[in-house]
Short mmCIF file of C-alpha atoms in Angstrom, two decimals:
data_model
loop_
_atom_site.label_atom_id
_atom_site.label_comp_id
_atom_site.label_asym_id
_atom_site.label_seq_id
_atom_site.Cartn_x
_atom_site.Cartn_y
_atom_site.Cartn_z
CA MET A 17 57.15 25.16 -48.90
CA ASP A 18 57.22 27.03 -45.58
CA ARG A 19 55.51 30.06 -47.10
CA ILE A 20 52.72 28.08 -48.76
CA CYS A 21 52.08 26.01 -45.63
CA ALA A 22 51.82 29.22 -43.61
CA LEU A 23 49.37 30.71 -46.11
CA ALA A 24 47.30 27.51 -46.11
CA ASP A 25 47.54 27.12 -42.31
CA MET A 26 48.58 23.50 -42.60
CA PRO A 27 51.52 21.51 -41.20
CA LYS A 28 54.58 21.17 -43.36
CA PRO A 29 54.78 17.75 -45.06
CA ARG A 30 57.97 15.84 -45.65
CA VAL A 31 59.85 17.17 -48.65
CA ALA A 32 61.80 15.08 -51.16
CA ILE A 33 63.80 15.78 -54.30
CA ALA A 34 63.99 13.12 -57.01
CA ASP A 35 67.10 13.07 -59.17
CA SER A 36 65.33 13.06 -62.53
CA ASP A 37 65.46 15.38 -65.52
CA VAL A 38 61.71 14.90 -66.07
CA PRO A 39 60.29 18.25 -64.86
CA ASN A 40 57.49 17.27 -62.50
CA ALA A 41 56.24 16.98 -58.92
CA PHE A 42 53.81 14.86 -56.95
CA ALA A 43 52.25 14.48 -53.50
CA THR A 44 51.41 11.30 -51.66
CA GLY A 45 50.18 10.21 -48.24
CA ARG A 46 46.85 9.41 -46.60
CA ASN A 47 46.63 12.68 -44.66
CA GLU A 48 48.60 15.76 -43.64
CA LYS A 49 50.60 13.81 -41.04
CA THR A 50 51.85 11.22 -43.52
CA ALA A 51 52.09 13.51 -46.55
CA LEU A 52 55.16 13.84 -48.73
CA VAL A 53 55.68 16.33 -51.54
CA CYS A 54 58.37 15.54 -54.08
CA ALA A 55 59.84 17.68 -56.85
CA THR A 56 62.36 16.55 -59.44
CA THR A 57 65.70 18.20 -60.06
CA GLY A 58 64.50 18.85 -63.62
CA LEU A 59 61.61 20.92 -62.27
CA LEU A 60 63.82 22.89 -59.89
CA ARG A 61 66.23 23.77 -62.70
CA ARG A 62 63.56 24.99 -65.07
CA LEU A 63 61.13 27.03 -62.98
CA GLU A 64 61.38 30.48 -61.45
CA PRO A 65 60.63 30.74 -57.69
CA GLU A 66 57.07 32.06 -58.17
CA GLU A 67 56.34 29.29 -60.70
CA LEU A 68 57.68 26.63 -58.35
CA GLU A 69 55.55 28.14 -55.59
CA GLY A 70 52.46 27.60 -57.72
CA VAL A 71 53.38 23.95 -58.31
CA ILE A 72 53.98 23.38 -54.59
CA ALA A 73 50.62 25.00 -53.78
CA HIS A 74 48.96 22.67 -56.31
CA GLU A 75 50.50 19.61 -54.65
CA LEU A 76 49.61 20.84 -51.15
CA SER A 77 46.01 21.19 -52.32
CA HIS A 78 46.05 17.47 -53.12
CA VAL A 79 47.32 16.84 -49.58
CA ALA A 80 44.73 19.09 -47.94
CA HIS A 81 41.86 17.45 -49.83
CA ARG A 82 43.24 13.92 -49.34
CA ASP A 83 43.10 13.27 -53.06
CA VAL A 84 45.36 10.21 -52.82
CA VAL A 85 42.82 8.54 -50.52
CA VAL A 86 39.88 9.69 -52.63
CA MET A 87 41.34 8.29 -55.85
CA THR A 88 42.44 5.05 -54.17
CA ILE A 89 38.93 4.46 -52.85
CA ALA A 90 37.36 5.37 -56.20
CA SER A 91 39.62 2.90 -58.04
CA PHE A 92 38.93 0.17 -55.48
CA LEU A 93 35.17 0.67 -55.78
CA GLY A 94 35.41 0.31 -59.55
CA VAL A 95 37.16 -3.05 -59.24
CA LEU A 96 34.74 -4.12 -56.49
CA ALA A 97 31.74 -3.22 -58.65
CA GLY A 98 33.02 -5.47 -61.44
CA LEU A 99 33.56 -8.37 -59.04
CA MET A 100 30.12 -7.96 -57.47
CA VAL A 101 28.41 -7.98 -60.86
CA ARG A 102 30.33 -11.12 -61.81
CA VAL A 103 29.32 -12.94 -58.57
CA TRP A 104 25.70 -11.79 -58.89
CA LEU A 105 25.42 -13.00 -62.48
CA TYR A 106 26.98 -16.38 -61.73
CA SER A 107 24.73 -16.92 -58.70
CA GLY A 108 21.62 -15.92 -60.67
CA LEU A 109 22.44 -18.14 -63.62
CA SER A 110 23.18 -21.16 -61.42
CA ARG A 111 19.52 -21.42 -60.34
CA GLY A 112 18.24 -22.80 -63.66
CA SER A 113 19.46 -25.45 -66.05
CA ARG A 114 23.16 -25.98 -65.49
CA ASP A 115 24.07 -26.70 -69.11
CA VAL A 116 22.17 -23.73 -70.53
CA ASN A 117 23.35 -21.37 -67.81
CA THR A 118 26.93 -22.43 -68.19
CA ALA A 119 26.86 -21.54 -71.88
CA VAL A 120 25.17 -18.21 -71.15
CA ALA A 121 27.58 -17.43 -68.32
CA VAL A 122 30.61 -18.02 -70.53
CA LEU A 123 29.32 -15.33 -72.91
CA VAL A 124 27.45 -12.86 -70.70
CA VAL A 125 29.37 -12.63 -67.43
CA PRO A 126 32.75 -11.53 -68.86
CA LEU A 127 31.05 -8.97 -71.12
CA VAL A 128 28.95 -7.41 -68.35
CA SER A 129 31.88 -7.43 -65.91
CA ALA A 130 34.09 -5.76 -68.49
CA ALA A 131 31.41 -3.13 -69.21
CA VAL A 132 31.04 -2.32 -65.50
CA TYR A 133 34.82 -2.06 -65.12
CA VAL A 134 35.16 0.23 -68.15
CA ILE A 135 32.41 2.54 -66.90
CA SER A 136 34.00 2.64 -63.45
CA PHE A 137 37.41 3.32 -64.99
CA LEU A 138 36.07 6.23 -67.06
CA LEU A 139 34.30 7.72 -64.03
CA THR A 140 37.51 7.44 -62.02
CA ARG A 141 39.43 9.25 -64.75
CA LEU A 142 36.74 11.95 -64.83
CA LEU A 143 37.09 12.38 -61.07
CA SER A 144 40.87 12.58 -61.41
CA ARG A 145 40.60 15.39 -63.99
CA TYR A 146 38.17 17.25 -61.74
CA ARG A 147 40.55 16.97 -58.77
CA GLU A 148 43.42 18.31 -60.89
CA LEU A 149 41.38 21.36 -61.91
CA SER A 150 40.37 21.87 -58.28
CA ALA A 151 44.02 21.74 -57.20
CA ASP A 152 44.93 24.30 -59.89
CA ARG A 153 42.17 26.61 -58.68
CA ALA A 154 43.15 26.25 -55.02
CA ALA A 155 46.80 26.95 -55.84
CA ALA A 156 45.95 30.02 -57.92
CA LEU A 157 43.75 31.49 -55.20
CA LEU A 158 46.19 30.65 -52.41
CA THR A 159 49.23 32.22 -54.07
CA GLY A 160 47.24 35.00 -55.73
CA ARG A 161 49.29 34.45 -58.91
CA PRO A 162 47.36 32.34 -61.42
CA SER A 163 49.71 33.52 -64.18
CA ALA A 164 52.72 31.98 -62.40
CA LEU A 165 51.00 28.58 -62.25
CA ALA A 166 49.97 28.94 -65.90
CA SER A 167 53.58 29.72 -66.80
CA ALA A 168 54.77 26.65 -64.86
CA LEU A 169 52.26 24.44 -66.66
CA THR A 170 53.33 25.79 -70.04
CA LYS A 171 57.02 25.32 -69.25
CA VAL A 172 56.63 21.80 -67.88
CA THR A 173 54.48 20.66 -70.80
CA GLY A 174 56.81 22.26 -73.35
CA GLN A 175 60.00 20.96 -71.76
CA MET A 176 58.52 17.45 -71.53
CA ALA A 177 58.81 17.18 -75.32
CA ARG A 178 62.60 17.53 -75.00
CA ILE A 179 62.99 14.69 -72.51
CA PRO A 180 64.19 11.36 -74.00
CA THR A 181 61.26 9.07 -74.72
CA ARG A 182 62.74 6.26 -72.61
CA ASP A 183 62.69 8.53 -69.53
CA LEU A 184 59.09 9.55 -70.20
CA ARG A 185 58.09 5.90 -70.58
CA LYS A 186 59.49 5.22 -67.12
CA ALA A 187 57.45 8.12 -65.69
CA GLU A 188 54.23 7.34 -67.58
CA PRO A 189 52.87 4.69 -65.12
CA PHE A 190 52.77 7.41 -62.46
CA ASN A 191 50.86 9.95 -64.56
CA ALA A 192 47.94 10.04 -62.11
CA PHE A 193 50.30 11.37 -59.41
CA TRP A 194 52.27 13.90 -61.46
CA PHE A 195 51.68 17.64 -61.62
CA ALA A 196 51.50 17.17 -65.41
CA PRO A 197 51.36 13.85 -67.30
CA ALA A 198 54.52 12.53 -68.92
CA PHE A 199 52.45 11.83 -72.04
CA SER A 200 49.25 13.61 -73.03
CA SER A 201 46.97 13.46 -76.04
CA LYS A 202 44.81 16.08 -77.74
CA GLU A 203 42.65 13.40 -79.30
CA SER A 204 39.16 13.08 -77.84
CA LEU A 205 39.68 9.42 -76.89
CA GLY A 206 43.02 10.23 -75.29
CA ARG A 207 41.44 13.04 -73.27
CA LEU A 208 38.68 10.68 -72.14
CA LEU A 209 41.25 8.22 -70.79
CA SER A 210 43.63 10.83 -69.38
CA SER A 211 44.11 11.36 -65.66
CA HIS A 212 44.69 15.10 -66.28
CA PRO A 213 42.75 17.83 -68.09
CA THR A 214 44.33 19.18 -71.25
CA LEU A 215 46.77 22.09 -70.99
CA GLU A 216 44.21 24.28 -72.75
CA GLN A 217 41.53 23.50 -70.15
CA ARG A 218 43.89 24.25 -67.28
CA LEU A 219 45.13 27.50 -68.80
CA ASP A 220 41.57 28.58 -69.60
CA GLN A 221 40.53 28.12 -65.97
CA LEU A 222 43.59 30.01 -64.71
CA GLY A 223 42.82 32.82 -67.16
CA ARG A 224 39.31 33.15 -65.73
CA ILE A 225 40.69 33.21 -62.19
CA SER A 226 43.13 35.97 -63.20
CA LEU A 227 40.19 38.06 -64.41
CA GLN A 228 38.31 37.42 -61.17
CA LEU A 229 41.32 38.54 -59.14
CA GLY A 230 41.90 41.52 -61.40
CA ARG A 231 45.41 40.40 -62.30
CA PRO A 232 47.02 40.39 -65.77
#
């Protein structure tokens, strides 16, 4: 942590270790002053120092770019958009015949509100995947070892399959915060709803960065 913070020229955040066999890490906090980076004991046991360094750099990128705040605001705006559409539709329909408008409102307002919410949700997930790829890129460039981060991603994803399903279910609600999701899907619909890019997308980007840096 000290080395990466020195390379990034940023203050050291609070550091925590979670006693969990699920190999993962996350960062939280509104800014650098309130930031906290947490790694699980499962992650520490499984990764080599240079791999762990890549994961820490990834999480510090989230801190530096205030991704927690960005995603919180994006999610809030999605909910707010749905509420605004609902209020606007109800107010517009109330100007005409009450009986007719009531019947229309019962059918139209929930459908339109749901559509707005779904679109907002999908856009938020798209933004989340973009921020994850950005954090991978920043970590690879900062450490100068894209292959180490790629190795960490491969290990974490592979080891996740060996974790008891009940433990993964407990971790799943926090997927948006994790270095890698507890559950991931290769299906197109699953990828559309996922908070993280697929492993293949992340490894492909790291491979291109390795070529740019002239590293194997």
